[in-house]
mmCIF file of C-alpha atoms in Angstrom:
data_model
loop_
_atom_site.group_PDB
_atom_site.id
_atom_site.type_symbol
_atom_site.label_atom_id
_atom_site.label_comp_id
_atom_site.label_asym_id
_atom_site.label_seq_id
_atom_site.Cartn_x
_atom_site.Cartn_y
_atom_site.Cartn_z
ATOM 1 C CA LEU A 1 0.980 -8.734 39.708
ATOM 2 C CA PRO A 2 4.434 -10.386 39.308
ATOM 3 C CA ILE A 3 6.273 -10.099 36.007
ATOM 4 C CA SER A 4 9.537 -11.477 34.674
ATOM 5 C CA GLY A 5 12.571 -10.278 36.590
ATOM 6 C CA GLY A 6 10.853 -10.270 39.981
ATOM 7 C CA PHE A 7 9.007 -6.977 39.584
ATOM 8 C CA GLN A 8 5.566 -6.657 41.114
ATOM 9 C CA PHE A 9 2.800 -4.115 40.557
ATOM 10 C CA ALA A 10 0.515 -2.987 43.364
ATOM 11 C CA GLU A 11 -2.517 -2.772 41.054
ATOM 12 C CA PRO A 12 -3.649 -4.616 37.934
ATOM 13 C CA LEU A 13 -2.270 -3.053 34.763
ATOM 14 C CA ASP A 14 -4.274 -1.619 31.918
ATOM 15 C CA ILE A 15 -2.906 -3.706 29.061
ATOM 16 C CA GLU A 16 -2.999 -0.751 26.668
ATOM 17 C CA TYR A 17 -0.197 0.879 28.696
ATOM 18 C CA ILE A 18 2.222 -2.030 28.684
ATOM 19 C CA PHE A 19 5.367 -1.121 26.767
ATOM 20 C CA ARG A 20 5.657 -3.052 23.518
ATOM 21 C CA PRO A 21 8.570 -2.747 21.080
ATOM 22 C CA PRO A 22 7.686 -1.900 17.470
ATOM 23 C CA GLY A 23 6.272 -4.924 15.663
ATOM 24 C CA VAL A 24 5.158 -6.763 18.811
ATOM 25 C CA ARG A 25 1.469 -7.540 19.124
ATOM 26 C CA LEU A 26 0.044 -8.626 22.455
ATOM 27 C CA LEU A 27 -2.424 -11.408 21.671
ATOM 28 C CA LYS A 28 -3.327 -12.837 25.058
ATOM 29 C CA VAL A 29 -2.593 -11.940 28.682
ATOM 30 C CA ARG A 30 -3.241 -13.895 31.826
ATOM 31 C CA GLU A 31 -2.583 -12.853 35.414
ATOM 32 C CA ILE A 32 -0.408 -15.287 37.364
ATOM 33 C CA GLN A 33 -1.102 -15.790 41.060
ATOM 34 C CA GLY A 34 1.564 -17.113 43.398
ATOM 35 C CA LYS A 35 4.836 -18.752 42.510
ATOM 36 C CA VAL A 36 4.953 -20.694 39.233
ATOM 37 C CA GLN A 37 7.625 -22.392 37.136
ATOM 38 C CA ALA A 38 9.246 -20.135 34.529
ATOM 39 C CA LEU A 39 7.164 -20.669 31.407
ATOM 40 C CA MET A 40 10.165 -20.971 29.103
ATOM 41 C CA ALA A 41 11.431 -23.850 31.253
ATOM 42 C CA ALA A 42 8.169 -25.690 30.499
ATOM 43 C CA ALA A 43 8.271 -25.076 26.735
ATOM 44 C CA ASP A 44 8.931 -28.083 24.518
ATOM 45 C CA LEU A 45 7.858 -26.700 21.124
ATOM 46 C CA ALA A 46 7.949 -23.373 19.268
ATOM 47 C CA ASP A 47 5.940 -22.607 16.123
ATOM 48 C CA TYR A 48 7.375 -20.048 13.658
ATOM 49 C CA ARG A 49 6.300 -18.296 10.458
ATOM 50 C CA ILE A 50 9.201 -16.830 8.496
ATOM 51 C CA GLU A 51 8.936 -14.308 5.679
ATOM 52 C CA ILE A 52 12.083 -14.000 3.613
ATOM 53 C CA PRO A 53 13.116 -12.475 0.288
ATOM 54 C CA PHE A 54 13.730 -15.201 -2.313
ATOM 55 C CA SER A 55 15.062 -14.874 -5.837
ATOM 56 C CA GLY A 56 13.704 -17.973 -7.516
ATOM 57 C CA THR A 57 10.556 -19.749 -8.604
ATOM 58 C CA GLU A 58 8.053 -21.615 -6.457
ATOM 59 C CA GLU A 59 9.306 -24.892 -7.948
ATOM 60 C CA GLU A 60 12.902 -24.018 -7.044
ATOM 61 C CA ALA A 61 11.877 -23.094 -3.491
ATOM 62 C CA GLN A 62 10.067 -26.410 -3.117
ATOM 63 C CA ALA A 63 13.133 -28.267 -4.416
ATOM 64 C CA PHE A 64 15.475 -26.588 -1.880
ATOM 65 C CA VAL A 65 13.123 -27.205 1.051
ATOM 66 C CA SER A 66 12.401 -30.778 -0.044
ATOM 67 C CA ARG A 67 16.127 -31.580 -0.220
ATOM 68 C CA TYR A 68 16.557 -30.324 3.340
ATOM 69 C CA ASN A 69 13.445 -32.148 4.575
ATOM 70 C CA ARG A 70 14.616 -35.481 3.075
ATOM 71 C CA GLU A 71 17.882 -35.435 5.031
ATOM 72 C CA ASP A 72 18.067 -37.645 8.118
ATOM 73 C CA GLU A 73 20.879 -35.573 9.592
ATOM 74 C CA VAL A 74 22.072 -32.010 8.949
ATOM 75 C CA VAL A 75 24.966 -30.502 10.893
ATOM 76 C CA TYR A 76 25.229 -26.752 11.510
ATOM 77 C CA GLU A 77 28.206 -24.947 13.050
ATOM 78 C CA ARG A 78 26.993 -22.462 15.682
ATOM 79 C CA LYS A 79 29.692 -19.824 16.134
ATOM 80 C CA THR A 80 30.064 -17.432 19.047
ATOM 81 C CA LEU A 81 32.879 -15.019 19.845
ATOM 82 C CA LYS A 82 34.665 -17.565 22.028
ATOM 83 C CA LYS A 83 33.861 -20.939 20.472
ATOM 84 C CA SER A 84 32.006 -22.912 17.865
ATOM 85 C CA LYS A 85 29.798 -25.953 18.288
ATOM 86 C CA LEU A 86 28.446 -28.497 15.811
ATOM 87 C CA ILE A 87 24.692 -29.053 16.125
ATOM 88 C CA GLU A 88 22.629 -31.733 14.400
ATOM 89 C CA VAL A 89 19.582 -29.604 13.567
ATOM 90 C CA ARG A 90 17.136 -32.154 12.117
ATOM 91 C CA GLN A 91 16.626 -33.686 15.584
ATOM 92 C CA TYR A 92 14.946 -30.430 16.621
ATOM 93 C CA MET A 93 12.406 -30.337 13.788
ATOM 94 C CA LYS A 94 8.941 -31.491 14.906
ATOM 95 C CA GLU A 95 7.844 -31.795 11.278
ATOM 96 C CA PRO A 96 9.243 -30.884 7.852
ATOM 97 C CA VAL A 97 9.705 -27.225 6.959
ATOM 98 C CA LYS A 98 6.661 -26.094 4.968
ATOM 99 C CA ILE A 99 6.248 -23.438 2.322
ATOM 100 C CA GLU A 100 3.063 -21.544 3.138
ATOM 101 C CA GLU A 101 3.403 -19.062 0.297
ATOM 102 C CA ALA A 102 5.752 -18.509 -2.606
ATOM 103 C CA ALA A 103 5.085 -15.121 -4.177
ATOM 104 C CA ALA A 104 7.096 -12.803 -6.373
ATOM 105 C CA GLU A 105 10.464 -12.350 -4.679
ATOM 106 C CA HIS A 106 9.530 -13.735 -1.253
ATOM 107 C CA LEU A 107 8.684 -16.921 0.616
ATOM 108 C CA THR A 108 6.672 -17.641 3.718
ATOM 109 C CA LEU A 109 7.953 -20.693 5.568
ATOM 110 C CA ARG A 110 6.585 -22.521 8.612
ATOM 111 C CA MET A 111 8.762 -24.345 11.133
ATOM 112 C CA LYS A 112 7.900 -26.209 14.325
ATOM 113 C CA ILE A 113 11.019 -26.533 16.444
ATOM 114 C CA ILE A 114 11.473 -28.851 19.420
ATOM 115 C CA ILE A 115 12.870 -27.296 22.614
ATOM 116 C CA THR A 116 14.751 -29.616 24.970
ATOM 117 C CA PRO A 117 16.402 -29.076 28.368
ATOM 118 C CA THR A 118 19.782 -29.491 26.637
ATOM 119 C CA GLY A 119 19.090 -27.085 23.779
ATOM 120 C CA SER A 120 17.379 -26.389 20.513
ATOM 121 C CA VAL A 121 18.002 -24.739 17.173
ATOM 122 C CA LYS A 122 17.017 -21.236 16.138
ATOM 123 C CA PRO A 123 14.904 -20.657 13.029
ATOM 124 C CA GLY A 124 17.607 -18.330 11.679
ATOM 125 C CA GLU A 125 20.082 -21.204 11.900
ATOM 126 C CA ILE A 126 17.807 -23.348 9.723
ATOM 127 C CA LEU A 127 17.745 -20.472 7.211
ATOM 128 C CA ASP A 128 21.572 -20.373 7.353
ATOM 129 C CA VAL A 129 21.630 -24.119 6.599
ATOM 130 C CA LEU A 130 19.290 -23.662 3.617
ATOM 131 C CA LYS A 131 21.544 -20.928 2.232
ATOM 132 C CA GLU A 132 24.963 -22.420 3.023
ATOM 133 C CA LYS A 133 24.459 -26.162 2.530
ATOM 134 C CA TYR A 134 21.732 -26.138 -0.122
ATOM 135 C CA ALA A 135 22.634 -22.900 -1.960
ATOM 136 C CA MET A 136 19.096 -21.553 -1.555
ATOM 137 C CA PRO A 137 19.124 -17.914 -2.815
ATOM 138 C CA ILE A 138 17.967 -16.290 0.449
ATOM 139 C CA GLU A 139 19.437 -13.753 2.856
ATOM 140 C CA PRO A 140 18.734 -14.979 6.414
ATOM 141 C CA ALA A 141 19.529 -11.552 7.919
ATOM 142 C CA ALA A 142 16.597 -10.086 5.932
ATOM 143 C CA ALA A 143 14.059 -12.595 7.299
ATOM 144 C CA TRP A 144 11.081 -11.607 9.432
ATOM 145 C CA ILE A 145 10.760 -14.379 12.007
ATOM 146 C CA HIS A 146 7.408 -14.523 13.806
ATOM 147 C CA ARG A 147 7.038 -16.851 16.768
ATOM 148 C CA LEU A 148 3.398 -17.891 16.655
ATOM 149 C CA GLY A 149 3.343 -19.894 19.849
ATOM 150 C CA LEU A 150 5.154 -21.758 22.584
ATOM 151 C CA TYR A 151 3.788 -25.099 23.745
ATOM 152 C CA SER A 152 4.241 -27.720 26.431
ATOM 153 C CA GLY A 153 2.722 -31.147 25.991
ATOM 154 C CA GLY A 154 0.656 -29.867 23.057
ATOM 155 C CA LYS A 155 -0.899 -26.983 25.048
ATOM 156 C CA ALA A 156 -0.121 -23.285 24.653
ATOM 157 C CA LEU A 157 2.035 -22.089 27.564
ATOM 158 C CA ILE A 158 -0.408 -19.328 28.467
ATOM 159 C CA ASP A 159 -3.109 -21.975 28.980
ATOM 160 C CA LEU A 160 -0.976 -23.782 31.566
ATOM 161 C CA VAL A 161 -1.175 -21.017 34.196
#
C-alpha cells in the first residue's frame, strides 16, 4: 500500500493504528493501486469552516463580511522571511464568505477557495484581510480552520481514485 513520500507497506493497514495528530479525524480512506497523479495536483477547490473569537454583534459581523464580499478586488500582502508579494485574493473565492453561526463571542465562517496551478490564497490570509482592511475585531491566530474537503471538477478527491 503506497503512501505519500514513497513509503509502501507489505500488508494492508488497520486504520485504527494510523498515526493521527491531535484534532485530526479520519473520515474516509481508500486504497490506491498503481501509480496515480498526486491528489493535491488535481485539486481545484477547497472548502473550509472557520471558528474564530469575535467581539461584536451578529449584525456587525454581517456588515464586515458583506463589505468584503461586495469588493471586486482585494489585495493582500503575503510576507515571507525573504520577500513579500501582493495577491489579489477575491479571484480565489468560489463564492462569497458566509457566516454559518454568530454566537456570543465567536463566529463560524464558511469559505470555498479556488486552487489554481499558479497559486491560491489561504483561509488565514482572508481572516487577515478582514481584520486589517475592514477592521473586523477578530484575532486570526486564534482561529480554528477546518478543511472540510478538497475537490476536482466538483468531485471529492478521494472519489477520483
